[in-house]
CSV table of C-alpha atoms and ligand atoms in Angstrom, one decimal:
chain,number,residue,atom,x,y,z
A,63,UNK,CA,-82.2,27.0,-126.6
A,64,UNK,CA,-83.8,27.0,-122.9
A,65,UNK,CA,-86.5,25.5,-122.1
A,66,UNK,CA,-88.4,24.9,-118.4
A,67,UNK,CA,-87.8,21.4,-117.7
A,68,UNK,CA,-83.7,23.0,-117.6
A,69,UNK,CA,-85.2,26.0,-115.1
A,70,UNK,CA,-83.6,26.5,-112.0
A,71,UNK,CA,-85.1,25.1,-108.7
A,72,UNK,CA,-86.9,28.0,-106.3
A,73,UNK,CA,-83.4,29.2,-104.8
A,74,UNK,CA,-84.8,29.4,-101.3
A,75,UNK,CA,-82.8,33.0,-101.0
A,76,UNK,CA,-84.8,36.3,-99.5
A,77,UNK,CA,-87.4,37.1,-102.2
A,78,UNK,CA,-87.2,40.7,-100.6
A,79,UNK,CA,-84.0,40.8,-101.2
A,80,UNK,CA,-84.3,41.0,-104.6
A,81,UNK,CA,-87.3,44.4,-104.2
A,82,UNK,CA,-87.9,46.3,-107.5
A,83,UNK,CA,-86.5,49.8,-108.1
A,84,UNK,CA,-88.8,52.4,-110.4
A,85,UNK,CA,-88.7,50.9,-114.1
A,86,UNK,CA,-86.5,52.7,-116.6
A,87,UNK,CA,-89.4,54.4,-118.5
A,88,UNK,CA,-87.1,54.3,-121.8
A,89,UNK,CA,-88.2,51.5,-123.8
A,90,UNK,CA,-85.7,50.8,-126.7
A,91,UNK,CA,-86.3,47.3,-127.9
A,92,UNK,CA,-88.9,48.1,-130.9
A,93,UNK,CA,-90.1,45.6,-133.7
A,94,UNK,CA,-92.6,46.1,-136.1
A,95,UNK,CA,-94.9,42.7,-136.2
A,96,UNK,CA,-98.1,41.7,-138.1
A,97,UNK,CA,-100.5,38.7,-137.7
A,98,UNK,CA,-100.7,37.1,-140.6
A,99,UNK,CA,-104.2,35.7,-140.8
A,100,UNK,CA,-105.5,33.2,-143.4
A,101,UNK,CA,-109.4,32.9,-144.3
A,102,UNK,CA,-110.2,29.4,-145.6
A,103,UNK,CA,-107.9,27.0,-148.0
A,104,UNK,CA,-110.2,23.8,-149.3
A,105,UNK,CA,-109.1,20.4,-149.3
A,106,UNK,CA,-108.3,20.1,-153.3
A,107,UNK,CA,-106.2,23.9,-153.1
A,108,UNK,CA,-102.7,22.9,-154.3
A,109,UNK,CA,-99.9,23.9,-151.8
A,110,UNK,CA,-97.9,26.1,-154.8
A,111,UNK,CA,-101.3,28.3,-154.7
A,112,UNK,CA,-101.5,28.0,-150.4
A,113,UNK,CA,-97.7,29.3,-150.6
A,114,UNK,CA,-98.6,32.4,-152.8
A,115,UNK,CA,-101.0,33.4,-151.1
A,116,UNK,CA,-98.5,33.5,-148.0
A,117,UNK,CA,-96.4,34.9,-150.4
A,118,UNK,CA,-98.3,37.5,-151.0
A,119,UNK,CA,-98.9,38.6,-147.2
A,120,UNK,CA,-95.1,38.3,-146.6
A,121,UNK,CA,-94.8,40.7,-149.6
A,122,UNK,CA,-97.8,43.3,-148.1
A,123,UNK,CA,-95.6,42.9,-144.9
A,124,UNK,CA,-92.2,43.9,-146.2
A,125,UNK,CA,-93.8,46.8,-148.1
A,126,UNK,CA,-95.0,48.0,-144.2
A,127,UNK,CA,-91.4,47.3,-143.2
A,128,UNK,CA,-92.5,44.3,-140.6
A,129,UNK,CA,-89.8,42.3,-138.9
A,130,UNK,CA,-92.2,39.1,-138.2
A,131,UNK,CA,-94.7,37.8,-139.3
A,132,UNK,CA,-96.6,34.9,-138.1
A,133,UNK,CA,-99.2,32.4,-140.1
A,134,UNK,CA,-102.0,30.3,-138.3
A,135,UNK,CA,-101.9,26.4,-137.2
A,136,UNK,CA,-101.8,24.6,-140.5
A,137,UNK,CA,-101.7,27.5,-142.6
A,138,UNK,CA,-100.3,25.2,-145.8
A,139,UNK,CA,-103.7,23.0,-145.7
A,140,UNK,CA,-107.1,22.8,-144.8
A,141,UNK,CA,-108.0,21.7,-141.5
A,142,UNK,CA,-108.1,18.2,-142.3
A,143,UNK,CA,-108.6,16.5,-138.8
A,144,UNK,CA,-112.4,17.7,-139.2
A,145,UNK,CA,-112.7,14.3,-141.3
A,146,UNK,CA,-112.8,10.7,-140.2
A,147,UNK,CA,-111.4,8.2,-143.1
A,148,UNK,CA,-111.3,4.4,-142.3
A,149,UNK,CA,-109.1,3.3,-144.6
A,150,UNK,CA,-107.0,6.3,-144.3
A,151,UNK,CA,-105.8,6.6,-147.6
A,152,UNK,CA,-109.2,7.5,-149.0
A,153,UNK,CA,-108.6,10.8,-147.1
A,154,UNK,CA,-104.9,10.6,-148.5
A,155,UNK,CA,-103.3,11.5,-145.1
A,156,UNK,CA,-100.1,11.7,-145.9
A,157,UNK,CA,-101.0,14.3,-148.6
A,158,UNK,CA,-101.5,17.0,-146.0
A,159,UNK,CA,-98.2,16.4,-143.6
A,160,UNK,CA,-94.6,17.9,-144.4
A,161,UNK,CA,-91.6,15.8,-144.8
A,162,UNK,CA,-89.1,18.6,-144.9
A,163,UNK,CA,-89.4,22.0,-144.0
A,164,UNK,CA,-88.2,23.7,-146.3
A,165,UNK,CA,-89.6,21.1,-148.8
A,166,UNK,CA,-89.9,21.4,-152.3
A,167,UNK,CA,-93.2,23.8,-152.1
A,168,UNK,CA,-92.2,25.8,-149.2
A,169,UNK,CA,-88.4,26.7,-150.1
A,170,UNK,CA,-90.0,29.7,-152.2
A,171,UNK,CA,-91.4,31.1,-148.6
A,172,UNK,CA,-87.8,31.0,-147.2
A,173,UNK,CA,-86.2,32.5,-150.2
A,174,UNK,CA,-88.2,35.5,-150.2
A,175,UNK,CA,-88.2,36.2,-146.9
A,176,UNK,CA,-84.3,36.1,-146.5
A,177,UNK,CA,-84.4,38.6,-149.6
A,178,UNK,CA,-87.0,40.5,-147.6
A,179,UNK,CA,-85.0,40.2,-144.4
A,180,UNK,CA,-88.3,39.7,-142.8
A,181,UNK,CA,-88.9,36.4,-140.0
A,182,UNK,CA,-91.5,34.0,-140.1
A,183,UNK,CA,-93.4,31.5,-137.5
A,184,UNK,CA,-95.4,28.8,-139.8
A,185,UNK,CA,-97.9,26.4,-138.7
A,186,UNK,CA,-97.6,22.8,-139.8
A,187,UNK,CA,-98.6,19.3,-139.7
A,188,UNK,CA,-95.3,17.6,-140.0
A,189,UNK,CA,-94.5,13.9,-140.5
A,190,UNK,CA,-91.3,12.8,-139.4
A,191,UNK,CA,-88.8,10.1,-140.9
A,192,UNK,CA,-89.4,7.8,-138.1
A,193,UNK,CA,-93.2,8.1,-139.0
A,194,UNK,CA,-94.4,10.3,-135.8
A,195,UNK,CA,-96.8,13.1,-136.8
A,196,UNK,CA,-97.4,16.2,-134.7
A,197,UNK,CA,-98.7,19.4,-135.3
A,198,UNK,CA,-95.9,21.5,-135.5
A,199,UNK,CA,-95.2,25.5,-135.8
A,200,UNK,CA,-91.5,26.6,-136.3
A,201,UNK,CA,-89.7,30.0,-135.9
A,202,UNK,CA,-87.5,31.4,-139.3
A,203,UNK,CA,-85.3,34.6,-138.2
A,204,UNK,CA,-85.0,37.4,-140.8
A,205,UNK,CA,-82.2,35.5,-142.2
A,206,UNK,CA,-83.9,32.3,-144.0
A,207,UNK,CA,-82.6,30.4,-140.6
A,208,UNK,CA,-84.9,28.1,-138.5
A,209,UNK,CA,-84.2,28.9,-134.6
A,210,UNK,CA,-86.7,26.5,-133.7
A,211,UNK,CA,-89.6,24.4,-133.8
A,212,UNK,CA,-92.4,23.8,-131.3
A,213,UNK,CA,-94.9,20.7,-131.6
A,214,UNK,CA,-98.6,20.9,-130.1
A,215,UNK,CA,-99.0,20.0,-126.5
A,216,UNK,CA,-102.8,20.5,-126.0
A,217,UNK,CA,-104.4,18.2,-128.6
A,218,UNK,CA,-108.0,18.9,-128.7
A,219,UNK,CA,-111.1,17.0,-129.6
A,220,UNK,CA,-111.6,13.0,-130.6
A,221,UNK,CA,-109.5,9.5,-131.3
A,222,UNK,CA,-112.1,7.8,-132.8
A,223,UNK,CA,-115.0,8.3,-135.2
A,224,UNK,CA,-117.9,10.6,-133.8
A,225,UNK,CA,-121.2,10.2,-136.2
A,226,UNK,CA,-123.3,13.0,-133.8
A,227,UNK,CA,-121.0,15.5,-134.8
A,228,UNK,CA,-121.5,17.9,-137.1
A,229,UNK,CA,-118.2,17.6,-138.5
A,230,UNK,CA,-115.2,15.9,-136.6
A,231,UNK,CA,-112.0,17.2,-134.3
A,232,UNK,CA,-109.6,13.9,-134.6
A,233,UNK,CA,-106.5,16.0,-133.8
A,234,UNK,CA,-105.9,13.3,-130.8
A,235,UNK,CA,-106.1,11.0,-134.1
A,236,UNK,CA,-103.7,12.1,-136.4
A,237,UNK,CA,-101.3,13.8,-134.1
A,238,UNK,CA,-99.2,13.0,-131.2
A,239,UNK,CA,-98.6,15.3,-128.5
A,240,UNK,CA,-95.4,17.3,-128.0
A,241,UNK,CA,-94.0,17.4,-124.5
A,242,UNK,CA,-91.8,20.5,-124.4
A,243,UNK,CA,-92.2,24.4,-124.4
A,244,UNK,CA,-89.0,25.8,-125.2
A,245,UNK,CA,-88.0,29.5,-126.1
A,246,UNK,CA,-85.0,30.6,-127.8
A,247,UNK,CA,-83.0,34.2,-128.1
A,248,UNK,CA,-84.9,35.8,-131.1
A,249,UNK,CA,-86.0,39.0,-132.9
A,250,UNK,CA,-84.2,40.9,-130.0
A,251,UNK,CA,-86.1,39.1,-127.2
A,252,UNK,CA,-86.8,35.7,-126.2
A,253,UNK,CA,-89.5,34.1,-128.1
A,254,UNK,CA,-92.0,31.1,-127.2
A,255,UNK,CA,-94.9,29.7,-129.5
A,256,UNK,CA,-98.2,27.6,-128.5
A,257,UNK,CA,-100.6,26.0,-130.8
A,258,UNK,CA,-104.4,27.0,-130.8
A,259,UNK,CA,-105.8,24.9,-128.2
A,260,UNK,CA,-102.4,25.5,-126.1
A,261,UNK,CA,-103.9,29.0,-125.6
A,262,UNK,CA,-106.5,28.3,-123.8
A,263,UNK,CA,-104.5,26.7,-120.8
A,264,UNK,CA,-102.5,28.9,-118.9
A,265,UNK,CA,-99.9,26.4,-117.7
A,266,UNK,CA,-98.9,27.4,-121.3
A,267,UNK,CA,-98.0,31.1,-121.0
A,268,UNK,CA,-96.3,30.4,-117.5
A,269,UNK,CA,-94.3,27.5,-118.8
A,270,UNK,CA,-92.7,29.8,-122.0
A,271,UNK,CA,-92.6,32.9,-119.1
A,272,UNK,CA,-90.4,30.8,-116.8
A,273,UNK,CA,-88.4,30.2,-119.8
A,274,UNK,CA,-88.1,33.9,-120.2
A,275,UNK,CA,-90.8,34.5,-122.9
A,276,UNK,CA,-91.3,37.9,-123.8
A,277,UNK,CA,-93.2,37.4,-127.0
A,278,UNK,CA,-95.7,34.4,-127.8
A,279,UNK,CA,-96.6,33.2,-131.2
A,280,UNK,CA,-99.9,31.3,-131.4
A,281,UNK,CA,-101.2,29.9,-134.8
A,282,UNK,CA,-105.4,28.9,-134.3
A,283,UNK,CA,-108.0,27.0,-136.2
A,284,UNK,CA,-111.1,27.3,-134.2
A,285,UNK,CA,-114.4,26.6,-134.9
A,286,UNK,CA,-116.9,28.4,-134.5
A,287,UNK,CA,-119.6,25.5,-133.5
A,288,UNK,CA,-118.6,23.4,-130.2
A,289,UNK,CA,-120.4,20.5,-130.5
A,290,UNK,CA,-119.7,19.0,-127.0
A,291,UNK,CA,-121.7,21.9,-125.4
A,292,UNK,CA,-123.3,24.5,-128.4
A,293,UNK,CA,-123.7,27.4,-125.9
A,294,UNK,CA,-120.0,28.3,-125.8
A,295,UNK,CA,-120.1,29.1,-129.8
A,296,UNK,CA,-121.8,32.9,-128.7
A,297,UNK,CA,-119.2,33.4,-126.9
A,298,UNK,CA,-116.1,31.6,-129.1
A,299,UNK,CA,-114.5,35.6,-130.1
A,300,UNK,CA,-114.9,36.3,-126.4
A,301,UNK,CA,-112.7,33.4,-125.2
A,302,UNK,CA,-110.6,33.2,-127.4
A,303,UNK,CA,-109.2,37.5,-126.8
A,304,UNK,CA,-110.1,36.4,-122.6
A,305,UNK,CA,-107.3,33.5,-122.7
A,306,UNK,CA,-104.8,35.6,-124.7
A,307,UNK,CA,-104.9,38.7,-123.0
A,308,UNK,CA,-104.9,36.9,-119.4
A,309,UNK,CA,-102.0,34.6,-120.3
A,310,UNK,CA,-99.7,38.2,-122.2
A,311,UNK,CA,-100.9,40.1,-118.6
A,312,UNK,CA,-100.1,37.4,-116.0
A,313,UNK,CA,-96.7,36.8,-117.7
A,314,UNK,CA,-95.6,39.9,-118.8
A,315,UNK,CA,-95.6,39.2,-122.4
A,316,UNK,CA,-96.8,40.3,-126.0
A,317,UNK,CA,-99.0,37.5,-127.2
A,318,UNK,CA,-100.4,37.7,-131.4
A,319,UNK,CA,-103.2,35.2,-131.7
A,320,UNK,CA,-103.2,34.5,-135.1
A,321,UNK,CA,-106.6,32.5,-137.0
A,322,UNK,CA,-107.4,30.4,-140.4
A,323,UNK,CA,-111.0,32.2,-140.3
A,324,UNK,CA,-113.8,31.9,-142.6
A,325,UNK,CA,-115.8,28.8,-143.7
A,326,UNK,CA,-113.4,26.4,-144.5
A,327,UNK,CA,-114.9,23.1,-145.9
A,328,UNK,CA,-118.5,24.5,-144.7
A,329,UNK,CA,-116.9,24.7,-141.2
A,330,UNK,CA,-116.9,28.2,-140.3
A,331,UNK,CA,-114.2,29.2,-138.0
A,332,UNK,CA,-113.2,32.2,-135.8
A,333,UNK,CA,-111.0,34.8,-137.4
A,334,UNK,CA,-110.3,37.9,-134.7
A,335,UNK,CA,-106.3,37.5,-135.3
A,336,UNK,CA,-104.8,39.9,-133.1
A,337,UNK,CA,-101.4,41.4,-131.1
A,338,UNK,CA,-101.6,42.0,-127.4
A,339,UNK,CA,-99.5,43.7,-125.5
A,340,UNK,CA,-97.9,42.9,-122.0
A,341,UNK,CA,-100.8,45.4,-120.4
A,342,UNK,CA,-103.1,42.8,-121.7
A,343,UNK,CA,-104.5,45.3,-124.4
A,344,UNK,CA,-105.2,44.2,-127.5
A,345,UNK,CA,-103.0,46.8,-130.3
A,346,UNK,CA,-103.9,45.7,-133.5
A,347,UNK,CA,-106.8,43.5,-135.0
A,348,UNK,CA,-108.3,42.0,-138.2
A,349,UNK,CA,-111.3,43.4,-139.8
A,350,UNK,CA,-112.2,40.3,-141.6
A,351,UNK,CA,-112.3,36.8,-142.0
A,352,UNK,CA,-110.0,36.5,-144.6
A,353,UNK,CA,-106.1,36.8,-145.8
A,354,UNK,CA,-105.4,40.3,-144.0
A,355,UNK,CA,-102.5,41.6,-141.6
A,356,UNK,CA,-102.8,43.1,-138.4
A,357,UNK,CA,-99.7,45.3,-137.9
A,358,UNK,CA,-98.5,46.5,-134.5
A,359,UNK,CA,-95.3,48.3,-133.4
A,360,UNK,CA,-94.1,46.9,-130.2
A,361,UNK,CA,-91.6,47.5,-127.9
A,362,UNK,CA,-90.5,44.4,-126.3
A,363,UNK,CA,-88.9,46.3,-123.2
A,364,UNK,CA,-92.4,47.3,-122.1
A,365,UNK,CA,-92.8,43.1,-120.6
A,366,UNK,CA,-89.9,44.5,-117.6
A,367,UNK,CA,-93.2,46.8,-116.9
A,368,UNK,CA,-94.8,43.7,-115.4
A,369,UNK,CA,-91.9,41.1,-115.7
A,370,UNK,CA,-90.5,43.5,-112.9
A,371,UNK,CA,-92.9,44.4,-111.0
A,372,UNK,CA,-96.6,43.0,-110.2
A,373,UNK,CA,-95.3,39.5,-112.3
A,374,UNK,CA,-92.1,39.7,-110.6
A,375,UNK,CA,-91.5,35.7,-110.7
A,376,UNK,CA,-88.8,35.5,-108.4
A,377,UNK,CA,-89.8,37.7,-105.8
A,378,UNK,CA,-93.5,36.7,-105.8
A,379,UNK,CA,-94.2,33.1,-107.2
A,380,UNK,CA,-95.2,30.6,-104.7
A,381,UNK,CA,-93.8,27.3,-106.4
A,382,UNK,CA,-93.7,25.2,-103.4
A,383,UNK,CA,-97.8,25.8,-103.1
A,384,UNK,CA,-98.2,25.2,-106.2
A,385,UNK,CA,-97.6,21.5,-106.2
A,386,UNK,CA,-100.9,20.6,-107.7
A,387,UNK,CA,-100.2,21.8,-110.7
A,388,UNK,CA,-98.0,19.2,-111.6
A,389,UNK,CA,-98.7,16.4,-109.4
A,390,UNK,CA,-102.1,15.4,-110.6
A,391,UNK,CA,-103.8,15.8,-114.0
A,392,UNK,CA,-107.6,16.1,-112.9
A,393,UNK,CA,-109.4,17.6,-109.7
A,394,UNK,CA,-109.6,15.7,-106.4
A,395,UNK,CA,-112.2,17.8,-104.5
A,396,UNK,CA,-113.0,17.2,-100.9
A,397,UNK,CA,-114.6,14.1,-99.5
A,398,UNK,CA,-118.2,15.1,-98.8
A,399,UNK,CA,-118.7,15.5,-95.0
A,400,UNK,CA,-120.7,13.4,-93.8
A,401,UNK,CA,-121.6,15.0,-90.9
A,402,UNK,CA,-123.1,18.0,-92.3
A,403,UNK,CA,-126.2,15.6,-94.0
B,609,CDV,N1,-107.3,23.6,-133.5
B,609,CDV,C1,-107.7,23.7,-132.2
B,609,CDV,O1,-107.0,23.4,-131.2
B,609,CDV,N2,-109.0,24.0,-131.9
B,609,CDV,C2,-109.6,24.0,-130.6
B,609,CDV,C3,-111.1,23.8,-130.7
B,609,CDV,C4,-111.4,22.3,-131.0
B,609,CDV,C5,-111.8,24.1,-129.5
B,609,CDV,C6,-109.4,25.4,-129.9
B,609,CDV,O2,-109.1,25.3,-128.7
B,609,CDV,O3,-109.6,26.4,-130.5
């Protein structure tokens, strides 16, 4: 497993040292993926009946001969942090947390899609031994094994109670962050996930591209109503393709967005699941809002298109300007100049 915090310093060799000769047009690294979007599961929907529906999409997917296929944020309950509870057990918290993976409801997943030989990247809130709680989205290769697991860095929305919203975001309530974006040798490439609000940051897509990433897997819940400022909702399809197709273009990687869409709970939420490709195109893309695949063949040898040439990290990348980034959280702009008033 790599991840950046283990990435080597800026070398301080002759970037043109390194200059780029014309690409190898043969592109030989194929694998057949689909998005795997959900529409709505309700609060009371047993997890045996949330599992075959996912079921059934793994089975659509092995019929179309897909290698991977990845589910949404959360895809094994509703989106439960849209709900403020008090006394937390009226809500039943720890009903919608996993305390294995597989557990008893889930093994069935794993099962079927060793005897499919087909991967898996699942979304879900996980509650650890210890008692932590993150929002979590592992990896399965085609052979029933995990490779990895990746917890939620960006947690959106609320801590406590907020009565003027239409409906609640307490992610930053019920979760704790995760501090890591690791990637691991997978599927034939190297492979790095985010979490929903992850993709909107691209500090995301370039930590998971200095660790190599050439193929991101992002689970989403989003609403479609933002209650902080309403005027974004027209435009909630539009940002959520704008951040993906930057963040797969700027790094050189294939990106598939993947949503819980529909009206969950009377919350209705973006669907739009899609594939992207490292020209920042989007190749395949739900029709609906509901449980559908979006299928794409890529090649993953088409991210040394950009990963070698316009994005070519080493040769380009200006770390040592780029201090900011890390050394402060918010903006410090200028002092105003007193002299102009
Ligand atoms: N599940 C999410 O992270 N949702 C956020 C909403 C709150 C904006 C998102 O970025 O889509």
């Amino acid at each position: 497993m790599t991840s950046p915090h283990n990435a080597p310093e800026p070398q301080g060799t002759d970037p043109d040292a390194a200059a780029p000769g014309p690409l190898d047009t043969q592109l030989s690294r194929p694998l057949r993926v689909a998005a795997a979007q959900l529409g709505p599961i309700g609060r009371h929907e047993a997890r045996a009946s949330v599992v075959d529906r996912l079921l059934g999409l793994l089975s659509q997917a092995h019929d179309a001969k897909v290698e991977l296929v990845v589910f949404p944020e959360l895809a094994l309950t509703t989106f439960f942090p849209r709900w403020f509870v008090e006394g937390e057990e009226d809500l039943d918290l720890d009903s919608f947390y996993e305390t294995e993976m597989p557990g008893p409801e889930t093994k069935r997943l794993f099962d079927k899609a060793k005897e499919y030989g087909v991967g898996f990247c699942l979304g879900y809130a996980e509650l650890t031994p210890d008692g932590h709680r993150y929002n979590t989205q592992i990896l399965v290769e085609r052979d029933g094994s995990v490779v990895g697991k990746y917890r939620k860095v960006h947690l959106p929305g609320h801590r406590e109670h907020e009565p003027w919203r239409e409906f609640q975001h307490l992610e930053r309530r019920y979760f704790e962050p995760g501090d890591t974006f690791p990637t691991w040798n997978a599927f034939g490439g190297v492979v790095g996930m985010a979490i929903c609000n992850d993709r909107r940051w691209p500090e995301t897509y370039r930590c998971l591209a200095l660790g190599g990433a050439e193929l991101i897997l992002i689970g989403y819940n989003t609403p479609i109503h933002y209650a902080p400022d309403p005027s974004q909702d027209a435009l909630a399809g539009h940002h959520n393709h704008l951040v993906m197709q930057a963040g797969a273009y700027q790094n050189g990687c294939f990106v598939i967005g993947v949503a819980k869409g529909g009206n969950e709970e009377g919350v209705n939420s973006l669907a739009d699941s899609c594939v992207i490709a490292p020209t920042g195109r989007v190749v395949a893309l739900t029709a609906h809002t509901g449980d559908e695949l979006a299928i794409a063949d890529i090649d993953l040898d088409l991210c040394a298109n950009y990963k070698e040439t316009l994005f070519q990290f080493e040769r380009y990348r200006r770390p040592e300007v780029y201090t900011a980034i890390t050394a402060q959280r918010g903006p410090t702009p200028p002092s105003p100049n007193t002299e102009d008033r």
